[in-house]
């Protein structure tokens, strides 16, 4: 059975097929609606952390495809606390046809998948955010008409969003640049994995410390919060460490005029990004958020058909 935990598990062709399907599903939806291909199917949504986009877009995606979603928040299941992950997986597999989980430790979603009899989707773990990256690729493709050969510069924390974006960039033949302060880059192993895929697909990976250097030839400038969910206690240390990594007007002036700005949201305006840039003409942030809906429909169908 196929799960959707980490883009590193996929062949590039499978991910290209998901994006093609997302484009068709979006077009269909805009012209009147999607066929009810998931009629009678139920998605179980397990959340250990808060969410706006992931929770609502998966729920609405199931509704548009004729199915239903059940929300199971942190206080309802107590994943791994009230009940073991293995038991939750086996019980939920008896009621639902697919599970999406947002967890702290990546190992928790791996464990869920190990015991589940239905496909499991990673709706964000501390290591990966693969659904976000697919919506981002869809957005980049819509804007530029292609992804291969583009230069995507991630400025900030080498976290879950950066990891999945880097992997997606490699699968789609884009060049990925990361600019992070010392101690906050992506793990070496993750960078090597991205570089390996990039080598086969015509892309590349670069790591800088200087954000101005990283955006000099960028087509896409991407950032994410400096303080991810679960890191709240480190907020002041992190905000200090990321000083100089803000995506603001000065950084945009160092980039080509045609560069676009992306952020997975929620944005902490005034920290990793300024209002003028987030709301400026080069920003794609709300198109990205909307595209979570369309990309997720394609992921659900890929796993369930
Ligand atoms: N980008 C994203 O995953 O948003 P949520 O945390 O609101 O789901
Ligand atoms: N890096 C952020 C992404 C939120 C969607 C976090 O993990 O909190």
PDB file of C-alpha atoms in Angstrom, residues 45-274:
ATOM      1  CA  UNK A  45      -7.720  13.630  10.169  1.00  0.00           C
ATOM      2  CA  UNK A  46      -5.470  13.280  13.217  1.00  0.00           C
ATOM      3  CA  UNK A  47      -3.922  16.494  14.547  1.00  0.00           C
ATOM      4  CA  UNK A  48      -1.322  16.815  17.303  1.00  0.00           C
ATOM      5  CA  UNK A  49      -0.842  20.503  16.374  1.00  0.00           C
ATOM      6  CA  UNK A  50      -3.073  23.398  15.239  1.00  0.00           C
ATOM      7  CA  UNK A  51      -3.930  24.001  11.578  1.00  0.00           C
ATOM      8  CA  UNK A  52      -6.011  26.226   9.322  1.00  0.00           C
ATOM      9  CA  UNK A  53      -5.004  25.360   5.755  1.00  0.00           C
ATOM     10  CA  UNK A  54      -4.320  21.642   6.129  1.00  0.00           C
ATOM     11  CA  UNK A  55      -7.428  20.938   8.183  1.00  0.00           C
ATOM     12  CA  UNK A  56      -9.868  22.943   6.053  1.00  0.00           C
ATOM     13  CA  UNK A  57      -8.432  22.098   2.624  1.00  0.00           C
ATOM     14  CA  UNK A  58      -8.471  18.339   3.281  1.00  0.00           C
ATOM     15  CA  UNK A  59     -12.016  18.504   4.626  1.00  0.00           C
ATOM     16  CA  UNK A  60     -13.233  20.564   1.654  1.00  0.00           C
ATOM     17  CA  UNK A  61     -11.296  18.372  -0.808  1.00  0.00           C
ATOM     18  CA  UNK A  62     -13.149  15.299   0.475  1.00  0.00           C
ATOM     19  CA  UNK A  63     -16.497  17.132   0.207  1.00  0.00           C
ATOM     20  CA  UNK A  64     -15.776  18.209  -3.378  1.00  0.00           C
ATOM     21  CA  UNK A  65     -14.964  14.602  -4.302  1.00  0.00           C
ATOM     22  CA  UNK A  66     -18.139  13.246  -2.697  1.00  0.00           C
ATOM     23  CA  UNK A  67     -16.574  11.932   0.530  1.00  0.00           C
ATOM     24  CA  UNK A  68     -16.351  13.024   4.159  1.00  0.00           C
ATOM     25  CA  UNK A  69     -13.636  13.944   6.645  1.00  0.00           C
ATOM     26  CA  UNK A  70     -13.612  13.457  10.419  1.00  0.00           C
ATOM     27  CA  UNK A  71     -11.516  15.831  12.518  1.00  0.00           C
ATOM     28  CA  UNK A  72      -9.695  14.261  15.468  1.00  0.00           C
ATOM     29  CA  UNK A  73      -7.931  16.979  17.424  1.00  0.00           C
ATOM     30  CA  UNK A  74      -5.151  16.632  19.988  1.00  0.00           C
ATOM     31  CA  UNK A  75      -7.564  16.329  22.923  1.00  0.00           C
ATOM     32  CA  UNK A  76      -9.750  13.697  21.304  1.00  0.00           C
ATOM     33  CA  UNK A  77      -7.308  10.891  20.494  1.00  0.00           C
ATOM     34  CA  UNK A  78      -4.209  11.583  22.538  1.00  0.00           C
ATOM     35  CA  UNK A  79      -2.091   9.867  19.865  1.00  0.00           C
ATOM     36  CA  UNK A  80       0.608   7.864  21.654  1.00  0.00           C
ATOM     37  CA  UNK A  81      -0.629   9.085  25.047  1.00  0.00           C
ATOM     38  CA  UNK A  82      -4.193   7.909  25.698  1.00  0.00           C
ATOM     39  CA  UNK A  83      -3.637   5.094  23.230  1.00  0.00           C
ATOM     40  CA  UNK A  84      -0.602   3.737  21.408  1.00  0.00           C
ATOM     41  CA  UNK A  85      -0.013   4.842  17.810  1.00  0.00           C
ATOM     42  CA  UNK A  86      -0.217   1.204  16.692  1.00  0.00           C
ATOM     43  CA  UNK A  87      -3.651   0.784  18.301  1.00  0.00           C
ATOM     44  CA  UNK A  88      -4.970   4.088  16.937  1.00  0.00           C
ATOM     45  CA  UNK A  89      -3.816   3.073  13.438  1.00  0.00           C
ATOM     46  CA  UNK A  90      -5.502  -0.326  13.601  1.00  0.00           C
ATOM     47  CA  UNK A  91      -8.764   1.044  14.998  1.00  0.00           C
ATOM     48  CA  UNK A  92      -8.995   3.992  12.566  1.00  0.00           C
ATOM     49  CA  UNK A  93      -8.265   1.670   9.625  1.00  0.00           C
ATOM     50  CA  UNK A  94     -11.520  -0.115  10.414  1.00  0.00           C
ATOM     51  CA  UNK A  95     -13.614   3.062  10.097  1.00  0.00           C
ATOM     52  CA  UNK A  96     -11.882   5.138   7.431  1.00  0.00           C
ATOM     53  CA  UNK A  97     -10.470   4.576   3.959  1.00  0.00           C
ATOM     54  CA  UNK A  98      -7.561   7.000   4.370  1.00  0.00           C
ATOM     55  CA  UNK A  99      -5.823   8.836   7.237  1.00  0.00           C
ATOM     56  CA  UNK A 100      -4.060  12.204   7.304  1.00  0.00           C
ATOM     57  CA  UNK A 101      -1.962  13.011  10.374  1.00  0.00           C
ATOM     58  CA  UNK A 102      -0.155  16.116  11.618  1.00  0.00           C
ATOM     59  CA  UNK A 103       2.384  15.080  14.236  1.00  0.00           C
ATOM     60  CA  UNK A 104       5.402  16.286  16.167  1.00  0.00           C
ATOM     61  CA  UNK A 105       8.028  13.551  15.622  1.00  0.00           C
ATOM     62  CA  UNK A 106       8.215  12.310  12.025  1.00  0.00           C
ATOM     63  CA  UNK A 107       8.570   8.815  13.460  1.00  0.00           C
ATOM     64  CA  UNK A 108       4.951   9.073  14.686  1.00  0.00           C
ATOM     65  CA  UNK A 109       3.558   9.291  11.167  1.00  0.00           C
ATOM     66  CA  UNK A 110       5.892   6.483  10.064  1.00  0.00           C
ATOM     67  CA  UNK A 111       4.584   4.367  12.947  1.00  0.00           C
ATOM     68  CA  UNK A 112       0.990   5.204  12.055  1.00  0.00           C
ATOM     69  CA  UNK A 113       1.620   4.090   8.472  1.00  0.00           C
ATOM     70  CA  UNK A 114       3.344   0.924   9.642  1.00  0.00           C
ATOM     71  CA  UNK A 115       0.234  -0.270  11.476  1.00  0.00           C
ATOM     72  CA  UNK A 116      -2.472   1.233   9.261  1.00  0.00           C
ATOM     73  CA  UNK A 117      -4.412  -0.887   6.775  1.00  0.00           C
ATOM     74  CA  UNK A 118      -5.311   2.260   4.801  1.00  0.00           C
ATOM     75  CA  UNK A 119      -3.026   4.902   3.198  1.00  0.00           C
ATOM     76  CA  UNK A 120      -1.551   7.518   5.537  1.00  0.00           C
ATOM     77  CA  UNK A 121      -0.757  11.096   4.468  1.00  0.00           C
ATOM     78  CA  UNK A 122       1.741  13.254   6.348  1.00  0.00           C
ATOM     79  CA  UNK A 123      -0.059  16.561   7.021  1.00  0.00           C
ATOM     80  CA  UNK A 124       3.196  17.953   8.544  1.00  0.00           C
ATOM     81  CA  UNK A 125       5.765  16.450  10.852  1.00  0.00           C
ATOM     82  CA  UNK A 126       8.793  18.100  12.421  1.00  0.00           C
ATOM     83  CA  UNK A 127      10.844  16.835   9.461  1.00  0.00           C
ATOM     84  CA  UNK A 128       8.579  17.140   6.402  1.00  0.00           C
ATOM     85  CA  UNK A 129       5.580  18.947   4.932  1.00  0.00           C
ATOM     86  CA  UNK A 130       5.091  17.119   1.625  1.00  0.00           C
ATOM     87  CA  UNK A 131       1.506  18.267   0.889  1.00  0.00           C
ATOM     88  CA  UNK A 132       2.621  21.881   1.206  1.00  0.00           C
ATOM     89  CA  UNK A 133       5.455  21.315  -1.264  1.00  0.00           C
ATOM     90  CA  UNK A 134       3.083  19.807  -3.832  1.00  0.00           C
ATOM     91  CA  UNK A 135       0.800  22.855  -3.604  1.00  0.00           C
ATOM     92  CA  UNK A 136       3.897  25.045  -3.962  1.00  0.00           C
ATOM     93  CA  UNK A 137       4.998  23.247  -7.129  1.00  0.00           C
ATOM     94  CA  UNK A 138       1.477  23.625  -8.517  1.00  0.00           C
ATOM     95  CA  UNK A 139       1.638  27.373  -7.777  1.00  0.00           C
ATOM     96  CA  UNK A 140       5.080  27.774  -9.355  1.00  0.00           C
ATOM     97  CA  UNK A 141       3.950  25.876 -12.433  1.00  0.00           C
ATOM     98  CA  UNK A 142       0.845  28.064 -12.745  1.00  0.00           C
ATOM     99  CA  UNK A 143       2.891  31.235 -12.467  1.00  0.00           C
ATOM    100  CA  UNK A 144       5.861  30.381 -14.685  1.00  0.00           C
ATOM    101  CA  UNK A 145       4.262  27.705 -16.894  1.00  0.00           C
ATOM    102  CA  UNK A 146       7.029  25.266 -15.915  1.00  0.00           C
ATOM    103  CA  UNK A 147       9.230  24.344 -12.947  1.00  0.00           C
ATOM    104  CA  UNK A 148      12.355  22.777 -14.477  1.00  0.00           C
ATOM    105  CA  UNK A 149      15.319  25.123 -14.605  1.00  0.00           C
ATOM    106  CA  UNK A 150      13.845  27.699 -12.185  1.00  0.00           C
ATOM    107  CA  UNK A 151      15.857  28.898  -9.198  1.00  0.00           C
ATOM    108  CA  UNK A 152      14.071  28.537  -5.868  1.00  0.00           C
ATOM    109  CA  UNK A 153      15.744  30.252  -2.907  1.00  0.00           C
ATOM    110  CA  UNK A 154      14.584  29.373   0.609  1.00  0.00           C
ATOM    111  CA  UNK A 155      15.591  32.030   3.151  1.00  0.00           C
ATOM    112  CA  UNK A 156      15.404  31.103   6.831  1.00  0.00           C
ATOM    113  CA  UNK A 157      14.941  27.983   8.889  1.00  0.00           C
ATOM    114  CA  UNK A 158      16.097  24.648   7.445  1.00  0.00           C
ATOM    115  CA  UNK A 159      12.943  23.001   8.744  1.00  0.00           C
ATOM    116  CA  UNK A 160      10.108  20.735   7.564  1.00  0.00           C
ATOM    117  CA  UNK A 161       8.891  23.151   4.888  1.00  0.00           C
ATOM    118  CA  UNK A 162      12.397  23.755   3.504  1.00  0.00           C
ATOM    119  CA  UNK A 163      13.107  19.998   3.434  1.00  0.00           C
ATOM    120  CA  UNK A 164       9.998  19.116   1.420  1.00  0.00           C
ATOM    121  CA  UNK A 165      10.372  22.157  -0.848  1.00  0.00           C
ATOM    122  CA  UNK A 166      13.986  21.193  -1.600  1.00  0.00           C
ATOM    123  CA  UNK A 167      12.960  17.628  -2.408  1.00  0.00           C
ATOM    124  CA  UNK A 168      10.103  18.814  -4.612  1.00  0.00           C
ATOM    125  CA  UNK A 169      12.376  21.273  -6.410  1.00  0.00           C
ATOM    126  CA  UNK A 170      14.799  18.427  -7.171  1.00  0.00           C
ATOM    127  CA  UNK A 171      12.055  16.079  -8.427  1.00  0.00           C
ATOM    128  CA  UNK A 172      10.839  18.813 -10.794  1.00  0.00           C
ATOM    129  CA  UNK A 173      14.300  19.773 -12.098  1.00  0.00           C
ATOM    130  CA  UNK A 174      14.566  23.146 -10.337  1.00  0.00           C
ATOM    131  CA  UNK A 175      17.676  24.590  -8.672  1.00  0.00           C
ATOM    132  CA  UNK A 176      17.333  24.853  -4.891  1.00  0.00           C
ATOM    133  CA  UNK A 177      19.234  27.386  -2.796  1.00  0.00           C
ATOM    134  CA  UNK A 178      19.084  27.494   0.993  1.00  0.00           C
ATOM    135  CA  UNK A 179      20.267  30.480   3.030  1.00  0.00           C
ATOM    136  CA  UNK A 180      20.173  29.863   6.784  1.00  0.00           C
ATOM    137  CA  UNK A 181      22.137  31.080   9.790  1.00  0.00           C
ATOM    138  CA  UNK A 182      24.805  28.727  11.149  1.00  0.00           C
ATOM    139  CA  UNK A 183      23.171  25.886  13.044  1.00  0.00           C
ATOM    140  CA  UNK A 184      19.803  26.226  11.257  1.00  0.00           C
ATOM    141  CA  UNK A 185      20.532  24.701   7.828  1.00  0.00           C
ATOM    142  CA  UNK A 186      18.870  21.482   6.685  1.00  0.00           C
ATOM    143  CA  UNK A 187      20.449  18.294   8.024  1.00  0.00           C
ATOM    144  CA  UNK A 188      23.361  17.116   5.847  1.00  0.00           C
ATOM    145  CA  UNK A 189      21.551  13.851   5.089  1.00  0.00           C
ATOM    146  CA  UNK A 190      18.493  15.733   3.783  1.00  0.00           C
ATOM    147  CA  UNK A 191      20.679  17.961   1.590  1.00  0.00           C
ATOM    148  CA  UNK A 192      22.459  14.911   0.186  1.00  0.00           C
ATOM    149  CA  UNK A 193      19.099  13.281  -0.606  1.00  0.00           C
ATOM    150  CA  UNK A 194      17.963  16.418  -2.434  1.00  0.00           C
ATOM    151  CA  UNK A 195      21.265  16.658  -4.324  1.00  0.00           C
ATOM    152  CA  UNK A 196      21.019  13.020  -5.391  1.00  0.00           C
ATOM    153  CA  UNK A 197      17.566  13.512  -6.949  1.00  0.00           C
ATOM    154  CA  UNK A 198      18.640  16.880  -8.429  1.00  0.00           C
ATOM    155  CA  UNK A 199      21.581  15.209 -10.187  1.00  0.00           C
ATOM    156  CA  UNK A 200      19.175  12.913 -12.041  1.00  0.00           C
ATOM    157  CA  UNK A 201      16.659  15.624 -12.902  1.00  0.00           C
ATOM    158  CA  UNK A 202      18.943  18.440 -14.060  1.00  0.00           C
ATOM    159  CA  UNK A 203      18.667  20.543 -10.911  1.00  0.00           C
ATOM    160  CA  UNK A 204      21.188  21.503  -8.243  1.00  0.00           C
ATOM    161  CA  UNK A 205      21.533  22.464  -4.579  1.00  0.00           C
ATOM    162  CA  UNK A 206      23.447  25.378  -3.073  1.00  0.00           C
ATOM    163  CA  UNK A 207      23.805  26.438   0.552  1.00  0.00           C
ATOM    164  CA  UNK A 208      24.647  30.012   1.526  1.00  0.00           C
ATOM    165  CA  UNK A 209      24.722  31.978   4.719  1.00  0.00           C
ATOM    166  CA  UNK A 210      24.194  35.327   3.010  1.00  0.00           C
ATOM    167  CA  UNK A 211      20.537  35.797   1.953  1.00  0.00           C
ATOM    168  CA  UNK A 212      21.437  38.612  -0.476  1.00  0.00           C
ATOM    169  CA  UNK A 213      23.720  36.240  -2.341  1.00  0.00           C
ATOM    170  CA  UNK A 214      21.059  33.508  -2.323  1.00  0.00           C
ATOM    171  CA  UNK A 215      18.395  35.656  -4.021  1.00  0.00           C
ATOM    172  CA  UNK A 216      20.629  37.308  -6.635  1.00  0.00           C
ATOM    173  CA  UNK A 217      19.495  34.945  -9.407  1.00  0.00           C
ATOM    174  CA  UNK A 218      16.258  33.665  -7.796  1.00  0.00           C
ATOM    175  CA  UNK A 219      12.967  33.187  -9.621  1.00  0.00           C
ATOM    176  CA  UNK A 220      11.213  32.198  -6.379  1.00  0.00           C
ATOM    177  CA  UNK A 221      11.998  33.486  -2.894  1.00  0.00           C
ATOM    178  CA  UNK A 222      10.451  31.359  -0.167  1.00  0.00           C
ATOM    179  CA  UNK A 223      10.351  31.741   3.583  1.00  0.00           C
ATOM    180  CA  UNK A 224       8.665  30.175   6.611  1.00  0.00           C
ATOM    181  CA  UNK A 225       8.322  30.996  10.278  1.00  0.00           C
ATOM    182  CA  UNK A 226      11.491  31.139  12.362  1.00  0.00           C
ATOM    183  CA  UNK A 227       9.629  29.471  15.246  1.00  0.00           C
ATOM    184  CA  UNK A 228       7.817  26.312  14.212  1.00  0.00           C
ATOM    185  CA  UNK A 229       5.056  24.667  16.234  1.00  0.00           C
ATOM    186  CA  UNK A 230       6.642  23.019  19.241  1.00  0.00           C
ATOM    187  CA  UNK A 231       9.605  25.461  19.317  1.00  0.00           C
ATOM    188  CA  UNK A 232       7.797  28.254  21.188  1.00  0.00           C
ATOM    189  CA  UNK A 233      10.193  28.048  24.160  1.00  0.00           C
ATOM    190  CA  UNK A 234      13.103  28.894  21.811  1.00  0.00           C
ATOM    191  CA  UNK A 235      11.331  31.906  20.274  1.00  0.00           C
ATOM    192  CA  UNK A 236      13.640  34.650  21.537  1.00  0.00           C
ATOM    193  CA  UNK A 237      16.853  32.715  20.782  1.00  0.00           C
ATOM    194  CA  UNK A 238      15.614  31.904  17.290  1.00  0.00           C
ATOM    195  CA  UNK A 239      14.482  35.460  16.512  1.00  0.00           C
ATOM    196  CA  UNK A 240      17.943  36.631  17.471  1.00  0.00           C
ATOM    197  CA  UNK A 241      19.648  33.946  15.334  1.00  0.00           C
ATOM    198  CA  UNK A 242      17.520  34.776  12.265  1.00  0.00           C
ATOM    199  CA  UNK A 243      18.179  38.499  12.427  1.00  0.00           C
ATOM    200  CA  UNK A 244      19.183  39.527   8.866  1.00  0.00           C
ATOM    201  CA  UNK A 245      17.162  36.712   7.228  1.00  0.00           C
ATOM    202  CA  UNK A 246      13.925  38.668   6.867  1.00  0.00           C
ATOM    203  CA  UNK A 247      12.277  38.710   3.447  1.00  0.00           C
ATOM    204  CA  UNK A 248      11.771  42.466   3.099  1.00  0.00           C
ATOM    205  CA  UNK A 249      12.103  45.248   0.538  1.00  0.00           C
ATOM    206  CA  UNK A 250      15.910  45.292   0.741  1.00  0.00           C
ATOM    207  CA  UNK A 251      16.105  41.582  -0.028  1.00  0.00           C
ATOM    208  CA  UNK A 252      13.637  41.945  -2.890  1.00  0.00           C
ATOM    209  CA  UNK A 253      15.753  44.735  -4.396  1.00  0.00           C
ATOM    210  CA  UNK A 254      18.719  42.328  -4.441  1.00  0.00           C
ATOM    211  CA  UNK A 255      16.652  39.813  -6.469  1.00  0.00           C
ATOM    212  CA  UNK A 256      15.636  39.893 -10.135  1.00  0.00           C
ATOM    213  CA  UNK A 257      12.518  42.031 -10.781  1.00  0.00           C
ATOM    214  CA  UNK A 258      10.491  39.041 -11.915  1.00  0.00           C
ATOM    215  CA  UNK A 259      11.090  37.028  -8.703  1.00  0.00           C
ATOM    216  CA  UNK A 260       7.984  35.909  -6.795  1.00  0.00           C
ATOM    217  CA  UNK A 261       7.601  35.517  -3.035  1.00  0.00           C
ATOM    218  CA  UNK A 262       6.139  32.455  -1.376  1.00  0.00           C
ATOM    219  CA  UNK A 263       5.299  31.492   2.219  1.00  0.00           C
ATOM    220  CA  UNK A 264       3.414  28.410   3.402  1.00  0.00           C
ATOM    221  CA  UNK A 265       1.637  30.437   6.162  1.00  0.00           C
ATOM    222  CA  UNK A 266       0.926  31.192   8.936  1.00  0.00           C
ATOM    223  CA  UNK A 267       3.216  34.206   8.489  1.00  0.00           C
ATOM    224  CA  UNK A 268       4.660  36.056  11.451  1.00  0.00           C
ATOM    225  CA  UNK A 269       4.685  39.436   9.770  1.00  0.00           C
ATOM    226  CA  UNK A 270       7.481  41.689  10.948  1.00  0.00           C
ATOM    227  CA  UNK A 271       9.696  38.678  11.648  1.00  0.00           C
ATOM    228  CA  UNK A 272      10.452  36.406   8.656  1.00  0.00           C
ATOM    229  CA  UNK A 273       8.492  38.582   6.200  1.00  0.00           C
ATOM    230  CA  UNK A 274       7.278  42.174   6.089  1.00  0.00           C
TER     231      UNK A 274
END
